């Protein structure tokens, strides 16, 4: 298992069937994160090294509490690593931010209208009102919610809110999109629809994405590569390439026998970690 | 068929308007029939006449004006200062640690109990009454604002940080809108308390104001004038509450 990690760690071109790129957009090396008082720390993340190529969709998959969110937050600069380095390589000649986060749920501001939520990143960057509304509108159309521009988040369903969240991140035009279980709170049907939607949007311009999930099928459907993590303290256990051709269809893929084989394979890798995580939670 | 022509909302409204009117009619009738003692409870028509006379002499306007002035000024000062201190306490642990015990100690004191002290500090004129109102609203607003700030979901601050919110926008786009609802619910309670405190101070130490009108009329047993005062303070309270409600509707349109 350790070997797997070593092999996959920084070697982002290992996956077959993807164009070779020499440009790593996300580069994390030896990340370690401790929480708590000195002497009573818990290790949330251990020896986490990962490189994500430009235009790659990578998922972090692992049992809950294994440090997925922590890794993402370090990359987003919302948390500082105890040791190790995390870098996002910037495009040149742009004033857009290095990363934008899509949060799990309830991250839209209830007091801002849908369009103002989408334009929030632009407003923070000092873009004038009319311009930011003009720039936000196409992204609201992209997620199919143009009609709801002047509604408030409280008037939308959970699925619609996550679409707005997606649009808010996309308007920002970041180098990297960081998504923390954005569909976890949705019911099964809405989850499928949102996966389909994300595929459609993402396959258009292939932004670099690091997507956190604890659902195997979601990881397969969306990703070029899946990073399987161990139970706490979170380490990278194995990195798996997903060679399904694009454009993909979230529903049809699941009917493919290779899909079944792959998810069984991933489950075999994940199973003992889930059991360990459960034992940790019980103990 | 007639049922469906009057929607339930309209029917409710009719009942809401009709019931006080009915009460007034019954009150007047009972009075005219001599079933209650008009020396203690005057009829609505008598009160109406008294109101007219007080209006004509200009007394009513003076009293209402004095009370309105004290209420509006005290309420505004208390609200603004309360929001400012409450936000500082909510956002800064050190300030909170320093001031929280003070607020907790002063809050339960009935403001009317320290009114003599306030008169020593602010004089026997409008100052002490405005101070009593301001203090009442101030403490309540401080506590509410602080609680509001502390209960803002951490996730929103993450979003703000993630999107590189400048400090000023942190206030205008996150903190202030997040605490507005709780501030307003505090102000509604504050308004009731402020009216009690203000009328009480006007009872004991004033030559003007609705409280003075009520108390002086009672001392001279001019019950009809006393009722005019009671009605005026009620109407004032209702108007203030309506203004607050409208302000809340405009400032928190997402609710
Ligand atoms: N702010 C924090 N303070 C203390 N412990 C934390 C904090 N954030 C996360 N942890 C701990 O770090 C570990 C990893 O958490 P997290 O990254 O949220 O896991 P995941 O997202 O995989 O479910 C957990 O044991 C969690 O309790
Ligand atoms: Mg998480």
Coordinates of C-alpha atoms and ligand atoms in Angstrom, one line a residue:
Chain A
X1 CA 0.0 0.0 0.0
X2 CA 2.8 2.4 0.9
X3 CA 4.4 1.6 -2.4
X4 CA 1.3 2.6 -4.2
X5 CA 1.3 5.9 -2.5
X6 CA 4.9 6.5 -3.3
X7 CA 4.4 5.7 -6.9
X8 CA 1.3 7.8 -7.3
X9 CA 2.3 10.6 -5.0
X10 CA 3.9 13.2 -7.3
X11 CA 3.5 11.3 -10.5
X12 CA 0.6 13.0 -12.0
X13 CA 1.2 11.7 -15.5
X14 CA 0.9 8.1 -14.5
X15 CA -2.7 7.7 -15.7
X16 CA -3.1 6.2 -19.1
X17 CA -5.3 7.9 -21.8
X18 CA -4.7 11.5 -20.7
X19 CA -2.7 14.0 -22.5
X20 CA 0.7 14.5 -21.0
X21 CA 1.2 17.8 -19.4
X22 CA 4.3 19.2 -17.9
X23 CA 2.5 21.7 -15.8
X24 CA 1.4 20.9 -12.3
X25 CA -1.2 23.4 -11.1
X26 CA -1.7 22.0 -7.6
X27 CA 1.4 20.8 -5.8
X28 CA 1.3 19.6 -2.2
X29 CA 4.5 18.1 -0.7
X30 CA 4.7 16.4 2.7
X31 CA 1.7 18.1 4.2
X32 CA 1.1 17.4 7.8
X33 CA -1.6 19.0 10.0
X34 CA -1.9 18.8 13.8
X35 CA -4.9 20.2 15.7
X36 CA -5.1 20.9 19.3
X37 CA -2.9 22.0 22.2
X38 CA 0.8 21.0 22.2
X39 CA 1.0 17.6 23.8
X40 CA -2.6 16.7 23.0
X41 CA -2.6 17.0 19.3
X42 CA -4.6 15.0 16.9
X43 CA -3.0 14.3 13.5
X44 CA -5.5 15.3 10.8
X45 CA -3.2 14.8 7.9
X46 CA 0.1 13.0 7.5
X47 CA 2.7 13.0 4.7
X48 CA 0.2 14.2 2.1
X49 CA 1.9 14.7 -1.3
X50 CA -0.1 15.2 -4.5
X51 CA 0.4 16.9 -7.8
X52 CA -2.6 17.8 -10.0
X53 CA -2.0 18.6 -13.6
X54 CA -3.6 21.6 -15.3
X55 CA -7.0 20.7 -16.5
X56 CA -7.2 17.5 -14.4
X57 CA -10.2 16.5 -12.3
X58 CA -9.0 14.7 -9.2
X59 CA -11.1 13.4 -6.3
X60 CA -10.0 12.9 -2.7
X61 CA -11.9 9.8 -1.5
X62 CA -11.7 8.6 2.1
X63 CA -13.8 7.8 5.2
X64 CA -15.1 10.7 7.1
X65 CA -12.7 12.3 9.5
X66 CA -9.7 11.2 7.5
X67 CA -8.5 14.8 6.7
X68 CA -10.0 15.5 3.3
X69 CA -11.5 18.8 4.2
X70 CA -8.3 19.7 6.0
X71 CA -6.2 19.0 2.9
X72 CA -8.6 21.2 0.9
X73 CA -8.6 24.0 3.4
X74 CA -4.8 24.1 3.5
X75 CA -4.8 24.4 -0.3
X76 CA -7.4 27.1 -0.1
X77 CA -5.3 29.0 2.5
X78 CA -8.1 28.7 5.1
X79 CA -5.7 26.7 7.3
X80 CA -2.0 26.6 7.6
X81 CA -0.1 23.3 7.4
X82 CA 2.0 22.3 10.4
X83 CA 4.7 21.3 8.0
X84 CA 5.1 20.7 4.3
X85 CA 4.2 23.0 1.4
X86 CA 1.2 23.6 -0.7
X87 CA 1.3 25.6 -3.8
X88 CA -1.1 26.5 -6.6
X89 CA 0.7 27.6 -9.7
X90 CA -0.8 30.7 -11.2
X91 CA -1.5 31.5 -14.7
X92 CA 0.2 34.7 -15.8
X93 CA -1.5 37.9 -16.6
X94 CA -4.8 37.5 -14.7
X95 CA -6.3 39.2 -11.6
X96 CA -8.5 36.2 -10.8
X97 CA -7.8 34.3 -7.6
X98 CA -5.8 31.2 -7.4
X99 CA -8.6 29.1 -6.0
X100 CA -12.3 29.2 -5.3
X101 CA -14.0 26.9 -2.9
X102 CA -17.4 25.2 -3.4
X103 CA -18.6 24.4 0.2
X104 CA -20.7 21.6 1.4
X105 CA -24.0 23.4 2.0
X106 CA -25.4 26.5 3.6
X107 CA -22.5 28.6 2.3
X108 CA -24.6 31.0 0.3
X109 CA -25.3 34.3 2.1
X110 CA -29.1 34.2 2.9
X111 CA -29.2 38.0 2.8
X112 CA -27.9 38.3 -0.7
X113 CA -30.0 37.7 -3.8
X114 CA -29.0 34.8 -6.0
X115 CA -27.3 37.0 -8.5
X116 CA -25.5 39.0 -5.8
X117 CA -24.3 35.7 -4.3
X118 CA -22.9 34.6 -7.7
X119 CA -21.2 38.0 -8.1
X120 CA -19.8 38.0 -4.6
X121 CA -16.3 37.1 -5.6
X122 CA -16.3 39.9 -8.2
X123 CA -17.6 42.4 -5.6
X124 CA -14.8 41.4 -3.2
X125 CA -12.3 42.1 -6.0
X126 CA -13.8 45.6 -6.4
X127 CA -15.6 45.0 -9.8
X128 CA -18.3 47.7 -10.3
X129 CA -21.9 46.8 -9.7
X130 CA -23.2 46.8 -13.3
X131 CA -20.1 45.0 -14.6
X132 CA -20.3 42.3 -12.1
X133 CA -23.9 41.6 -12.6
X134 CA -23.3 41.4 -16.4
X135 CA -20.5 39.0 -15.8
X136 CA -22.4 36.9 -13.3
X137 CA -25.5 36.4 -15.4
X138 CA -24.1 34.0 -18.0
X139 CA -22.9 31.7 -15.2
X140 CA -26.3 31.8 -13.6
X141 CA -27.6 30.8 -17.0
X142 CA -25.0 28.1 -17.2
X143 CA -26.4 26.4 -14.1
X144 CA -30.0 26.9 -15.4
X145 CA -31.1 29.4 -12.8
X146 CA -31.4 32.7 -14.8
X147 CA -35.0 33.0 -13.7
X148 CA -34.1 33.0 -10.1
X149 CA -31.6 35.8 -10.1
X150 CA -33.6 38.0 -7.7
X151 CA -34.7 35.2 -5.4
X152 CA -33.0 34.7 -2.1
X153 CA -31.2 31.4 -1.3
X154 CA -33.9 30.6 1.3
X155 CA -36.4 30.3 -1.5
X156 CA -34.3 27.7 -3.4
X157 CA -34.1 23.9 -3.0
X158 CA -30.8 22.3 -1.8
X159 CA -29.9 21.3 -5.3
X160 CA -30.5 24.8 -6.7
X161 CA -28.4 26.3 -3.9
X162 CA -25.4 24.1 -4.8
X163 CA -25.8 25.2 -8.4
X164 CA -25.6 28.8 -7.3
X165 CA -22.5 27.8 -5.3
X166 CA -21.0 26.3 -8.4
X167 CA -21.7 29.4 -10.4
X168 CA -20.2 31.6 -7.7
X169 CA -17.0 29.7 -7.9
X170 CA -16.9 29.7 -11.7
X171 CA -17.5 33.4 -12.1
X172 CA -14.4 34.0 -10.1
X173 CA -12.4 32.2 -12.9
X174 CA -9.8 30.7 -10.5
X175 CA -6.9 28.6 -11.5
X176 CA -8.2 25.8 -9.3
X177 CA -11.7 24.8 -8.1
X178 CA -11.8 23.2 -4.7
X179 CA -15.0 21.3 -3.9
X180 CA -15.8 19.9 -0.5
X181 CA -18.5 17.3 -0.8
X182 CA -20.8 19.8 -2.6
X183 CA -23.5 17.2 -3.3
X184 CA -23.3 15.2 -0.1
X185 CA -26.5 16.8 1.4
X186 CA -28.6 16.1 -1.7
X187 CA -31.0 13.2 -2.2
X188 CA -29.9 10.4 -4.7
X189 CA -31.8 11.8 -7.7
X190 CA -30.6 15.4 -7.2
X191 CA -27.1 14.1 -6.7
X192 CA -27.2 12.3 -10.0
X193 CA -28.5 15.4 -11.8
X194 CA -25.9 17.6 -10.2
X195 CA -23.1 15.2 -11.2
X196 CA -24.4 15.3 -14.8
X197 CA -24.5 19.0 -14.6
X198 CA -21.0 19.3 -13.3
X199 CA -19.7 17.0 -16.0
X200 CA -21.3 19.1 -18.7
X201 CA -19.9 22.4 -17.3
X202 CA -16.5 21.0 -16.5
X203 CA -16.0 19.2 -19.8
X204 CA -16.4 22.5 -21.6
X205 CA -13.3 24.2 -20.3
X206 CA -11.7 21.7 -18.0
X207 CA -10.7 23.7 -15.1
X208 CA -8.3 22.1 -12.6
X209 CA -10.5 20.6 -9.9
X210 CA -9.8 18.9 -6.6
X211 CA -13.1 17.3 -5.5
X212 CA -13.6 15.9 -2.0
X213 CA -16.1 13.1 -1.6
X214 CA -16.8 10.0 0.4
X215 CA -18.9 8.3 -2.4
X216 CA -17.1 5.9 -4.6
X217 CA -19.5 6.2 -7.5
X218 CA -19.3 9.9 -7.5
X219 CA -15.6 9.8 -7.6
X220 CA -15.6 7.5 -10.6
X221 CA -18.2 9.4 -12.5
X222 CA -16.4 12.7 -12.2
X223 CA -12.7 12.1 -12.0
X224 CA -9.6 11.5 -14.1
X225 CA -7.9 10.3 -11.0
X226 CA -9.0 9.2 -7.6
X227 CA -6.9 9.6 -4.5
X228 CA -7.9 7.1 -1.9
X229 CA -7.0 8.1 1.7
X230 CA -6.5 6.1 4.8
X231 CA -8.4 6.5 8.0
X232 CA -7.0 9.2 10.4
X233 CA -4.3 10.3 10.4
X234 CA -5.0 10.8 6.7
X235 CA -2.4 9.6 4.3
X236 CA -2.6 8.9 0.6
X237 CA -3.2 5.1 0.2
X238 CA -3.5 4.7 -3.5
X239 CA -4.1 6.7 -6.6
X240 CA -6.3 5.3 -9.3
X241 CA -6.8 6.4 -12.9
X242 CA -10.3 6.5 -14.3
X243 CA -10.0 6.0 -18.0
X244 CA -13.6 6.4 -19.0
X245 CA -13.8 8.5 -22.2
X246 CA -15.3 12.0 -22.1
X247 CA -17.8 13.4 -22.5
X248 CA -19.3 11.2 -19.9
X249 CA -22.9 10.5 -18.9
X250 CA -23.3 10.0 -15.2
X251 CA -26.2 7.6 -15.5
X252 CA -25.0 5.5 -18.4
X253 CA -21.5 5.1 -17.0
X254 CA -23.0 3.2 -14.0
X255 CA -24.4 0.6 -16.4
X256 CA -21.0 -0.2 -17.7
X257 CA -19.4 -3.4 -16.4
X258 CA -16.0 -1.6 -16.0
X259 CA -17.7 0.8 -13.7
X260 CA -18.8 -2.1 -11.4
X261 CA -15.3 -3.6 -11.5
X262 CA -13.7 -0.3 -10.7
X263 CA -16.0 0.5 -7.8
X264 CA -15.4 -3.0 -6.4
X265 CA -11.7 -2.5 -6.7
X266 CA -11.9 0.9 -5.0
X267 CA -14.1 -0.5 -2.3
X268 CA -11.6 -3.3 -1.5
X269 CA -9.0 -0.5 -1.0
X270 CA -11.3 1.6 1.1
X271 CA -13.1 -1.0 3.2
X272 CA -10.4 -1.5 5.8
X273 CA -10.1 2.3 6.2
X274 CA -13.8 2.7 6.7
X275 CA -13.7 0.0 9.3
X276 CA -10.8 1.6 11.0
X277 CA -12.5 5.0 11.0
X278 CA -15.6 3.4 12.5
X279 CA -13.5 1.7 15.2
X280 CA -11.9 5.1 15.9
X281 CA -15.3 6.8 16.2
X282 CA -16.6 4.1 18.6
X283 CA -13.4 4.1 20.7
Chain B
X1 CA -71.0 30.8 -2.9
X2 CA -70.7 34.0 -0.9
X3 CA -68.1 32.1 1.1
X4 CA -65.7 31.9 -1.8
X5 CA -66.2 35.6 -2.6
X6 CA -64.7 36.6 0.7
X7 CA -61.3 35.0 1.0
X8 CA -60.3 34.0 4.6
X9 CA -57.7 36.8 4.8
X10 CA -60.3 39.4 4.0
X11 CA -62.7 37.9 6.5
X12 CA -60.1 38.0 9.2
X13 CA -59.4 41.6 8.4
X14 CA -63.1 42.5 8.7
X15 CA -63.3 40.8 12.1
X16 CA -60.1 42.5 13.2
X17 CA -61.5 45.9 12.5
X18 CA -65.0 45.2 13.7
X19 CA -64.2 43.9 17.1
X20 CA -62.7 47.1 18.6
X21 CA -65.5 49.1 17.0
X22 CA -68.0 46.9 18.7
X23 CA -66.2 47.2 22.0
X24 CA -66.4 51.0 21.7
X25 CA -70.1 50.9 20.9
X26 CA -70.9 48.6 23.9
X27 CA -68.7 50.8 26.2
X28 CA -70.6 53.9 25.1
X29 CA -74.0 52.2 25.6
X30 CA -73.1 50.9 29.0
X31 CA -71.9 54.3 30.0
X32 CA -75.1 56.1 28.7
X33 CA -77.3 53.5 30.5
X34 CA -75.4 54.4 33.7
X35 CA -74.2 50.9 34.2
X36 CA -70.7 52.1 35.0
X37 CA -69.6 55.1 37.0
X38 CA -68.6 57.8 34.5
X39 CA -66.5 59.5 37.2
X40 CA -64.0 56.5 36.9
X41 CA -64.6 55.3 33.5
X42 CA -65.7 58.0 31.1
X43 CA -67.6 57.2 27.9
X44 CA -65.7 57.2 24.6
X45 CA -67.7 60.4 23.5
X46 CA -66.5 62.2 26.7
X47 CA -62.9 61.2 26.0
X48 CA -63.3 62.5 22.4
X49 CA -64.5 65.9 23.7
X50 CA -61.6 66.0 26.2
X51 CA -59.2 65.2 23.4
X52 CA -60.6 68.0 21.3
X53 CA -60.2 70.5 24.1
X54 CA -56.7 69.5 24.8
X55 CA -55.9 69.8 21.2
X56 CA -57.4 73.2 21.0
X57 CA -55.5 74.5 23.9
X58 CA -52.3 73.1 22.4
X59 CA -51.5 71.2 25.6
X60 CA -51.8 67.8 23.9
X61 CA -49.3 68.7 21.2
X62 CA -46.8 69.9 23.8
X63 CA -47.1 66.7 25.9
X64 CA -47.0 64.3 22.9
X65 CA -44.1 66.3 21.4
X66 CA -42.1 66.1 24.7
X67 CA -42.6 62.4 25.0
X68 CA -41.9 61.8 21.3
X69 CA -38.7 63.8 21.5
X70 CA -37.4 61.9 24.6
X71 CA -38.4 58.5 23.2
X72 CA -36.9 59.1 19.7
X73 CA -33.7 60.6 20.9
X74 CA -33.1 58.1 23.7
X75 CA -34.1 55.2 21.5
X76 CA -31.7 56.2 18.7
X77 CA -28.8 56.9 21.0
X78 CA -29.3 53.6 22.8
X79 CA -29.6 51.6 19.6
X80 CA -26.6 53.1 17.8
X81 CA -24.4 52.8 20.9
X82 CA -25.6 49.3 21.7
X83 CA -24.9 48.1 18.2
X84 CA -21.4 49.6 18.3
X85 CA -20.5 48.1 21.6
X86 CA -22.2 44.8 20.9
X87 CA -20.2 44.4 17.7
X88 CA -17.0 45.3 19.4
X89 CA -17.7 42.8 22.1
X90 CA -18.8 40.1 19.6
X91 CA -15.7 40.6 17.5
X92 CA -13.0 41.1 20.1
X93 CA -12.4 38.6 22.9
X94 CA -10.6 41.1 25.1
X95 CA -13.3 43.7 24.9
X96 CA -15.9 41.0 25.6
X97 CA -13.9 39.7 28.6
X98 CA -13.6 43.2 30.0
X99 CA -17.2 44.5 29.5
X100 CA -19.4 41.4 29.6
X101 CA -19.4 41.2 33.5
X102 CA -20.3 44.9 33.6
X103 CA -23.2 44.6 31.2
X104 CA -24.4 41.4 33.0
X105 CA -24.4 43.3 36.3
X106 CA -26.1 46.5 35.1
X107 CA -28.7 44.9 32.8
X108 CA -31.0 43.5 35.5
X109 CA -31.2 46.8 37.4
X110 CA -34.6 48.4 36.8
X111 CA -33.7 51.6 35.1
X112 CA -36.3 53.5 37.1
X113 CA -34.5 52.4 40.3
X114 CA -31.5 54.4 39.2
X115 CA -33.4 57.3 37.8
X116 CA -32.5 59.6 40.8
X117 CA -28.9 58.9 40.0
X118 CA -29.5 59.8 36.4
X119 CA -31.1 63.1 37.5
X120 CA -28.0 63.9 39.5
X121 CA -25.9 63.2 36.4
X122 CA -28.1 64.6 33.6
X123 CA -30.3 67.1 35.4
X124 CA -34.0 67.2 36.1
X125 CA -34.9 68.2 32.5
X126 CA -35.0 66.1 29.4
X127 CA -31.5 64.8 29.8
X128 CA -32.2 62.3 32.6
X129 CA -35.3 60.9 30.9
X130 CA -33.5 60.5 27.6
X131 CA -30.7 58.8 29.5
X132 CA -33.1 56.4 31.1
X133 CA -34.6 55.4 27.8
X134 CA -31.2 55.2 26.1
X135 CA -29.8 53.0 28.8
X136 CA -32.7 50.6 28.6
X137 CA -32.4 50.2 24.9
X138 CA -28.6 50.3 25.0
X139 CA -28.1 47.3 27.3
X140 CA -30.6 45.2 25.5
X141 CA -29.2 46.1 22.1
X142 CA -25.6 45.5 23.3
X143 CA -26.4 42.0 24.5
X144 CA -28.5 41.1 21.4
X145 CA -25.8 42.4 19.0
X146 CA -23.1 40.6 20.8
X147 CA -25.1 37.3 20.8
X148 CA -25.9 37.9 17.1
X149 CA -22.2 38.3 16.2
X150 CA -21.2 35.3 18.2
X151 CA -23.8 33.1 16.6
X152 CA -22.8 33.9 13.0
X153 CA -22.1 30.6 11.3
X154 CA -18.3 30.2 11.0
X155 CA -18.8 28.9 7.4
X156 CA -19.7 32.4 6.3
X157 CA -16.4 33.7 7.5
X158 CA -14.7 30.9 5.6
X159 CA -16.5 31.9 2.4
X160 CA -15.5 35.6 3.0
X161 CA -11.9 34.6 3.5
X162 CA -11.9 32.2 0.6
X163 CA -13.2 35.0 -1.7
X164 CA -10.7 37.5 -0.3
X165 CA -13.2 39.8 1.3
X166 CA -11.8 43.1 2.2
X167 CA -12.3 44.1 5.8
X168 CA -15.0 46.8 5.1
X169 CA -17.0 44.2 3.0
X170 CA -16.8 41.8 5.9
X171 CA -19.0 44.3 7.8
X172 CA -21.4 45.4 5.1
X173 CA -21.9 42.0 3.4
X174 CA -21.6 39.6 6.3
X175 CA -21.6 40.8 9.9
X176 CA -24.2 43.6 9.7
X177 CA -26.8 41.7 7.6
X178 CA -26.3 38.6 9.7
X179 CA -27.1 40.4 12.9
X180 CA -29.9 42.7 11.7
X181 CA -32.7 40.2 12.5
X182 CA -31.7 39.7 16.1
X183 CA -31.2 43.4 16.5
X184 CA -34.7 44.1 15.4
X185 CA -36.2 41.5 17.6
X186 CA -34.3 43.2 20.5
X187 CA -35.6 46.6 19.5
X188 CA -39.2 45.4 19.6
X189 CA -38.7 44.4 23.2
X190 CA -36.7 47.5 23.9
X191 CA -39.5 49.7 22.6
X192 CA -41.9 48.2 25.2
X193 CA -39.4 48.6 28.0
X194 CA -38.5 52.2 26.9
X195 CA -42.2 53.3 27.0
X196 CA -42.6 51.9 30.6
X197 CA -39.4 53.7 31.8
X198 CA -40.2 56.9 30.0
X199 CA -43.8 57.2 31.3
X200 CA -42.6 56.3 34.8
X201 CA -40.0 59.1 34.8
X202 CA -42.6 61.5 33.5
X203 CA -44.9 60.5 36.4
X204 CA -42.4 61.4 39.0
X205 CA -40.2 64.2 37.7
X206 CA -41.7 66.2 34.9
X207 CA -43.8 69.2 33.9
X208 CA -44.5 67.9 30.4
X209 CA -45.0 64.7 28.5
X210 CA -47.8 62.1 28.3
X211 CA -46.7 60.6 31.6
X212 CA -47.1 64.0 33.2
X213 CA -50.5 64.5 31.6
X214 CA -51.7 61.1 32.9
X215 CA -50.4 61.6 36.4
X216 CA -51.5 65.3 36.9
X217 CA -54.9 64.5 35.5
X218 CA -55.2 61.6 38.0
X219 CA -54.2 63.9 40.9
X220 CA -57.0 66.3 39.9
X221 CA -59.4 63.4 39.2
X222 CA -59.8 64.6 35.6
X223 CA -60.4 61.1 34.5
X224 CA -61.3 62.0 30.9
X225 CA -58.0 63.8 30.4
X226 CA -56.2 60.9 32.0
X227 CA -57.8 58.6 29.4
X228 CA -56.6 60.9 26.6
X229 CA -53.1 60.4 27.9
X230 CA -53.4 56.6 28.1
X231 CA -54.7 56.5 24.5
X232 CA -51.9 58.8 23.3
X233 CA -49.1 56.7 24.8
X234 CA -50.7 53.6 23.3
X235 CA -51.0 55.1 19.9
X236 CA -47.4 56.4 20.1
X237 CA -46.3 52.8 21.0
X238 CA -48.2 51.4 18.1
X239 CA -46.8 53.9 15.6
X240 CA -43.2 53.3 16.8
X241 CA -43.7 49.6 16.5
X242 CA -45.1 50.0 13.0
X243 CA -42.1 52.1 12.0
X244 CA -39.8 49.5 13.4
X245 CA -41.6 46.8 11.5
X246 CA -41.5 48.7 8.2
X247 CA -37.8 49.4 8.8
X248 CA -37.2 45.7 9.4
X249 CA -39.1 44.7 6.3
X250 CA -37.0 47.0 4.2
X251 CA -33.6 46.2 5.8
X252 CA -34.1 42.4 6.0
X253 CA -36.0 41.6 2.7
X254 CA -34.7 38.1 2.6
X255 CA -36.7 37.0 5.7
Ligands
LIG1 N1 -10.6 23.0 13.5 C1 -10.3 21.8 14.0 N2 -9.9 21.7 15.3 C2 -9.7 20.4 15.8 N3 -9.7 19.3 15.1 C3 -10.1 19.4 13.8 C4 -10.4 20.6 13.2 N4 -10.8 20.4 11.9 C5 -10.7 19.1 11.7 N5 -10.3 18.5 12.8 C6 -10.0 17.0 13.0 O1 -9.2 16.6 12.0 C7 -9.6 15.4 11.5 C8 -9.9 15.5 10.0 O2 -11.0 16.3 9.8 P1 -11.6 16.6 8.3 O3 -10.4 17.1 7.5 O4 -12.7 17.5 8.5 O5 -12.0 15.2 7.8 P2 -12.9 14.8 6.6 O6 -13.2 16.1 5.8 O7 -12.2 13.8 5.8 O8 -14.2 14.2 7.1 C9 -10.8 14.9 12.3 O9 -10.4 14.1 13.3 C10 -11.3 16.2 12.9 O10 -11.9 16.0 14.1
LIG2 MG1 -15.1 17.0 5.3

